[in-house]
Short mmCIF file of C-alpha atoms and ligand atoms in Angstrom, two decimals:
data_model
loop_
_atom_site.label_atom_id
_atom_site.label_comp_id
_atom_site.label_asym_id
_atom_site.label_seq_id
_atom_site.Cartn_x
_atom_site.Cartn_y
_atom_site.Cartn_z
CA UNK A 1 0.00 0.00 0.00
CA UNK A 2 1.47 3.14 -0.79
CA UNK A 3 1.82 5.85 1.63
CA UNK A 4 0.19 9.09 2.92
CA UNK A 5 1.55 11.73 5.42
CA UNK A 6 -1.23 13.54 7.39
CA UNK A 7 0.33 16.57 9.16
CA UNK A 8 -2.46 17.89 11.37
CA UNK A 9 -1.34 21.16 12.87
CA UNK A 10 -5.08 21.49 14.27
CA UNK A 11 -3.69 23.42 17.29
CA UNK A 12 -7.45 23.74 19.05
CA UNK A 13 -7.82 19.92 18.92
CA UNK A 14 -11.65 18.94 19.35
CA UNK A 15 -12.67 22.65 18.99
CA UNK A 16 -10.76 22.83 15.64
CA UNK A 17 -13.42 23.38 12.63
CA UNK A 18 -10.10 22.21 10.26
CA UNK A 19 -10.22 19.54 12.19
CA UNK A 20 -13.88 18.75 11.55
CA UNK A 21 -13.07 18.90 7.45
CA UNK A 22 -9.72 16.84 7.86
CA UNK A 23 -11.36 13.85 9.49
CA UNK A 24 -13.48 12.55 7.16
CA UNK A 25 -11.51 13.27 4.29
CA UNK A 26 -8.26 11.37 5.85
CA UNK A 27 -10.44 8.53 7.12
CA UNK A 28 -11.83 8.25 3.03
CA UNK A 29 -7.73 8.22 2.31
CA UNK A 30 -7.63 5.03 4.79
CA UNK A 31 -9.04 2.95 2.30
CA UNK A 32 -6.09 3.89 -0.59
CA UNK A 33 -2.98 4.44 1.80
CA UNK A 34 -1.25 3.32 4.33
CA UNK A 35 -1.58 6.87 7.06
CA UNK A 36 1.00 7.93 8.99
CA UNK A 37 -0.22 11.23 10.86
CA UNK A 38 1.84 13.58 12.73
CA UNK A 39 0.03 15.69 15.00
CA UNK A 40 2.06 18.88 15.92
CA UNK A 41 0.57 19.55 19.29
CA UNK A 42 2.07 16.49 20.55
CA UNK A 43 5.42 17.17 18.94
CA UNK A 44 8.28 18.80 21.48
CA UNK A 45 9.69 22.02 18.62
CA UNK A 46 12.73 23.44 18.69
CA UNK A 47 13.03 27.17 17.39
CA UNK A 48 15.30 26.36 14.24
CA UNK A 49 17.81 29.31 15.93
CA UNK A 50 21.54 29.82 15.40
CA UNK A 51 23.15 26.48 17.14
CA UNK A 52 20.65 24.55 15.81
CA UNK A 53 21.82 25.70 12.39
CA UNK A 54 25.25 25.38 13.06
CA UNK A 55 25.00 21.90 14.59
CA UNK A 56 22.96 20.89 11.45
CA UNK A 57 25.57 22.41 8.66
CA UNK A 58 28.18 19.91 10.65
CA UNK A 59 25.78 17.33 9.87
CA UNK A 60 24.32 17.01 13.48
CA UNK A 61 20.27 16.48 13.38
CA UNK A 62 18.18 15.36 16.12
CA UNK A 63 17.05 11.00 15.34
CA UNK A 64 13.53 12.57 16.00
CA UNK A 65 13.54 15.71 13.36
CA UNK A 66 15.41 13.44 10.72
CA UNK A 67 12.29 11.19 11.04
CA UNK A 68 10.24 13.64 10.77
CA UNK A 69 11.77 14.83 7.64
CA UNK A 70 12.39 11.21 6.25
CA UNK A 71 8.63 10.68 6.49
CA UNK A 72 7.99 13.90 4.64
CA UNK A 73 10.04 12.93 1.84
CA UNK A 74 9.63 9.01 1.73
CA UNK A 75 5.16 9.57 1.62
CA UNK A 76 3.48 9.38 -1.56
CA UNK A 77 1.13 11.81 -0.91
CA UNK A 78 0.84 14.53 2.15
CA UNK A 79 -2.08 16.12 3.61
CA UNK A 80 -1.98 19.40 5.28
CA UNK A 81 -4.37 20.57 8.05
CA UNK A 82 -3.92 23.67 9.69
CA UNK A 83 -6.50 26.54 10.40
CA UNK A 84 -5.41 30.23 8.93
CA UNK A 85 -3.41 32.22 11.42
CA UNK A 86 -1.81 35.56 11.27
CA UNK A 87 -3.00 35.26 7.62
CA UNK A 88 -0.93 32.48 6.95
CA UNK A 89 -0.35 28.98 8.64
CA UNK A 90 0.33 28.90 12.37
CA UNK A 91 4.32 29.04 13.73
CA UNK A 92 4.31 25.55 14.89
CA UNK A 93 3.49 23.94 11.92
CA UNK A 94 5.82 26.36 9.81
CA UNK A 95 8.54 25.56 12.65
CA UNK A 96 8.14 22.12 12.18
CA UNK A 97 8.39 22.34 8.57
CA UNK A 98 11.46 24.68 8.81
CA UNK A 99 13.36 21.46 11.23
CA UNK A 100 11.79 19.24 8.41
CA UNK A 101 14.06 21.29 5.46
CA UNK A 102 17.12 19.26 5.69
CA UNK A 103 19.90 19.25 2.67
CA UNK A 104 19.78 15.78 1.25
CA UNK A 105 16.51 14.64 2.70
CA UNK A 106 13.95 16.88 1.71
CA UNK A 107 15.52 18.77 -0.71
CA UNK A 108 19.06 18.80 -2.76
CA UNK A 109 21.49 21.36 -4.47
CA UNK A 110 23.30 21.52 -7.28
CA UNK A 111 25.38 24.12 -6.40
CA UNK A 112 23.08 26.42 -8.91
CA UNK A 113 19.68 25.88 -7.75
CA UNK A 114 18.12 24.03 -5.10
CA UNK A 115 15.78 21.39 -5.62
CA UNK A 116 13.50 19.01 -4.35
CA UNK A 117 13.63 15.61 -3.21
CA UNK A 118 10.16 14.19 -1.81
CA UNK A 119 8.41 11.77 -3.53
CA UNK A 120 5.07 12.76 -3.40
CA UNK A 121 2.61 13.80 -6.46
CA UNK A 122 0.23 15.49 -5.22
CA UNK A 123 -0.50 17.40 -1.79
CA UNK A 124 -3.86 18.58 -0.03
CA UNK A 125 -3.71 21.67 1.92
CA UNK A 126 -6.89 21.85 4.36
CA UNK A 127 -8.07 24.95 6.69
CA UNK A 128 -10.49 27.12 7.19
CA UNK A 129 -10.47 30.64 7.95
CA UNK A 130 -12.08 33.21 10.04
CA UNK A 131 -12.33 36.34 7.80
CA UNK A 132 -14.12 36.10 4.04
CA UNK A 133 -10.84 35.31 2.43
CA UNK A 134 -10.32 33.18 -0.23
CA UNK A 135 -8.18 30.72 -1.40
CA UNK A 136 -5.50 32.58 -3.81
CA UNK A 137 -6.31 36.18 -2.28
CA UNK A 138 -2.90 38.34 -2.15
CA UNK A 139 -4.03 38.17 1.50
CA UNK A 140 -4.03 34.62 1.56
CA UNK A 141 -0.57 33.60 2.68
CA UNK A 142 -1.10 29.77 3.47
CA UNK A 143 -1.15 27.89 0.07
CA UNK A 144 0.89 30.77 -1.67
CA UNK A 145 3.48 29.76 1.03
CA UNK A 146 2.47 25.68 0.89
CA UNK A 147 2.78 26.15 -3.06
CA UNK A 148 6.57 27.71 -2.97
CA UNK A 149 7.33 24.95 -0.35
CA UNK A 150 6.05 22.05 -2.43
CA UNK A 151 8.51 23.66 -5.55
CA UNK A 152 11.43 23.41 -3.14
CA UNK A 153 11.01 20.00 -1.93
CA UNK A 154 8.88 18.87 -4.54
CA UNK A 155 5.82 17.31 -2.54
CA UNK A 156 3.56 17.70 -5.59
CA UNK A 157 0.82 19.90 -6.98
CA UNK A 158 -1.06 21.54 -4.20
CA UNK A 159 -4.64 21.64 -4.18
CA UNK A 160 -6.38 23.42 -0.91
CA UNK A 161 -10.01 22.77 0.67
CA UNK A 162 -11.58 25.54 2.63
CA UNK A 163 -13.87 27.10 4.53
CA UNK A 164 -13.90 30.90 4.76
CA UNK A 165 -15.54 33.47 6.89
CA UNK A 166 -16.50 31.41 9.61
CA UNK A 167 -15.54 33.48 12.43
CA UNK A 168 -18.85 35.54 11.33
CA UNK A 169 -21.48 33.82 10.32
CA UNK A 170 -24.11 31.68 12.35
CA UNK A 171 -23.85 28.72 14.10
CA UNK A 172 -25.77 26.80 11.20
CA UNK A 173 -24.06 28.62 8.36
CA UNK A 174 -20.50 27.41 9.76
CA UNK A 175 -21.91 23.81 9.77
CA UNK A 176 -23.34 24.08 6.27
CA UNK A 177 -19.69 25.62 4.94
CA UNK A 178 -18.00 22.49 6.91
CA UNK A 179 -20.23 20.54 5.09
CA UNK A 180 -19.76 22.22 1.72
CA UNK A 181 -16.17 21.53 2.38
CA UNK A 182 -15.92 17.56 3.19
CA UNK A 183 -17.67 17.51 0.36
CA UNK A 184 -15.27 19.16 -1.94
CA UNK A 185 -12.20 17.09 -0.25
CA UNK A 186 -13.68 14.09 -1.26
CA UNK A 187 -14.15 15.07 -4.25
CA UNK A 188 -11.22 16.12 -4.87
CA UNK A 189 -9.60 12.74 -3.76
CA UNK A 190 -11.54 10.53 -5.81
CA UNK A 191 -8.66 11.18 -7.79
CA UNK A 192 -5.44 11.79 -5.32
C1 FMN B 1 -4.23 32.82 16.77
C2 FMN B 1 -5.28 33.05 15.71
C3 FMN B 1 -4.97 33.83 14.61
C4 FMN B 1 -5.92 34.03 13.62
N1 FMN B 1 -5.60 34.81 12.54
C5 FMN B 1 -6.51 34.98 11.56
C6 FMN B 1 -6.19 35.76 10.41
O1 FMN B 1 -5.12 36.32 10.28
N2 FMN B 1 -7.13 35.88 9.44
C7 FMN B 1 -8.36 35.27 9.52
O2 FMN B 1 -9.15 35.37 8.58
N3 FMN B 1 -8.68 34.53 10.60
C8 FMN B 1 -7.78 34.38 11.61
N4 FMN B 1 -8.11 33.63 12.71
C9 FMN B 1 -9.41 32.95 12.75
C10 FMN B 1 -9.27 31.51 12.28
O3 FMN B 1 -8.71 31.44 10.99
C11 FMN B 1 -10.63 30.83 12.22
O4 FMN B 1 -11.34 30.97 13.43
C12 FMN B 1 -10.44 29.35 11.90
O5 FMN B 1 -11.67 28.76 11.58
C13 FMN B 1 -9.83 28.63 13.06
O6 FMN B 1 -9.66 27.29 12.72
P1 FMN B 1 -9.90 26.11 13.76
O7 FMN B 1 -11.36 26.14 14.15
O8 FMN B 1 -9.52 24.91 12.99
O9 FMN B 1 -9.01 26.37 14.94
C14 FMN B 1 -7.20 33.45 13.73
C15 FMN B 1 -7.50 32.67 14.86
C16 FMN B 1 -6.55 32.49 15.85
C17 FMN B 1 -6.90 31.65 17.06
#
């Protein structure tokens, strides 16, 4: 069976409305792949500050983050679930993926040009946002900055699912656009 990262940086958990669109749509993925999910609230970060950088350019990295990263770049396909923060994706995800960007592993230089080194095709980028912002807005910093990451390390074309506005809305219009969106995402991976 081939294999599927699931990186859910749901940071409120239970409360998380991402959460409530990822679920369903990574249990569908169950039946095709072989999940591995990494859930960054349970995950102990370090910043990525100056002695971890010079530890890792004399080839020093943590057992733990060089899993991390070999999982990253050894999955088929990688799911991404992380509500819009700060108009972008929250710190602890982007701080896990900056301990994740490893020469060699998740991406490779040719002196010239770096580039990447995952395997995966195709990669799902799932959130939802408070403000009526959508996907592709100049204000929209999450899958602008998930697109230039998947050209660096080459984790595929990135498709995102979302849910926008809800911070403002009712009750039973949040549930309908959670709705709206499980729907799309497994649409969408009829064919991922
Ligand atoms: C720390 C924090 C920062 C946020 N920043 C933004 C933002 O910049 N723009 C926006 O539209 N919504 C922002 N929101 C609202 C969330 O995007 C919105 O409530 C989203 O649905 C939260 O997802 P969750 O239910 O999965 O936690 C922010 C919420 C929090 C808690």
């Amino acid at each position: 069976m081939k294999k599927l990262l699931y990186i859910d940086a749901c940071i409120r958990d239970e409360l998380s409305r991402t959460k409530k669109i990822a679920t369903p749509i990574v249990d569908a993925l169950k039946e095709k792949y072989d999940v591995r999910t990494i859930v960054i609230n349970e995950l102990e970060l370090s910043v990525v500050q100056k002695d971890l950088i010079l530890k890792r350019t004399s080839g020093i990295i943590d057992p733990m983050v060089m899993s991390w990263a070999e999982s990253v770049r050894d999955a088929d396909r990688i799911v991404i679930a992380a509500p819009f923060w700060d108009m972008s994706i929250p710190a602890a995800l982007k701080n896990f993926l900056e301990l994740c960007s490893i020469l060699d592993v998740t991406f490779k230089t040719d002196d010239k040009i770096c580039y990447g080194n995952c395997k995966s095709e195709k990669l799902l980028y799932i959130t939802t946002r408070g403000m009526d912002i959508s996907t592709g807005d100049v204000l929209e910093q999450g899958s602008s900055y998930l697109n230039a990451l998947s050209w660096l390390w080459g984790m595929g074309t990135l498709q995102t699912v979302s849910a926008q506005n809800l911070d403002y809305v009712s009750e039973e219009e949040i549930e309908k656009k959670i709705e709206k969106a499980i729907a799309e995402g497994l649409e969408i991976i009829k064919d991922f």
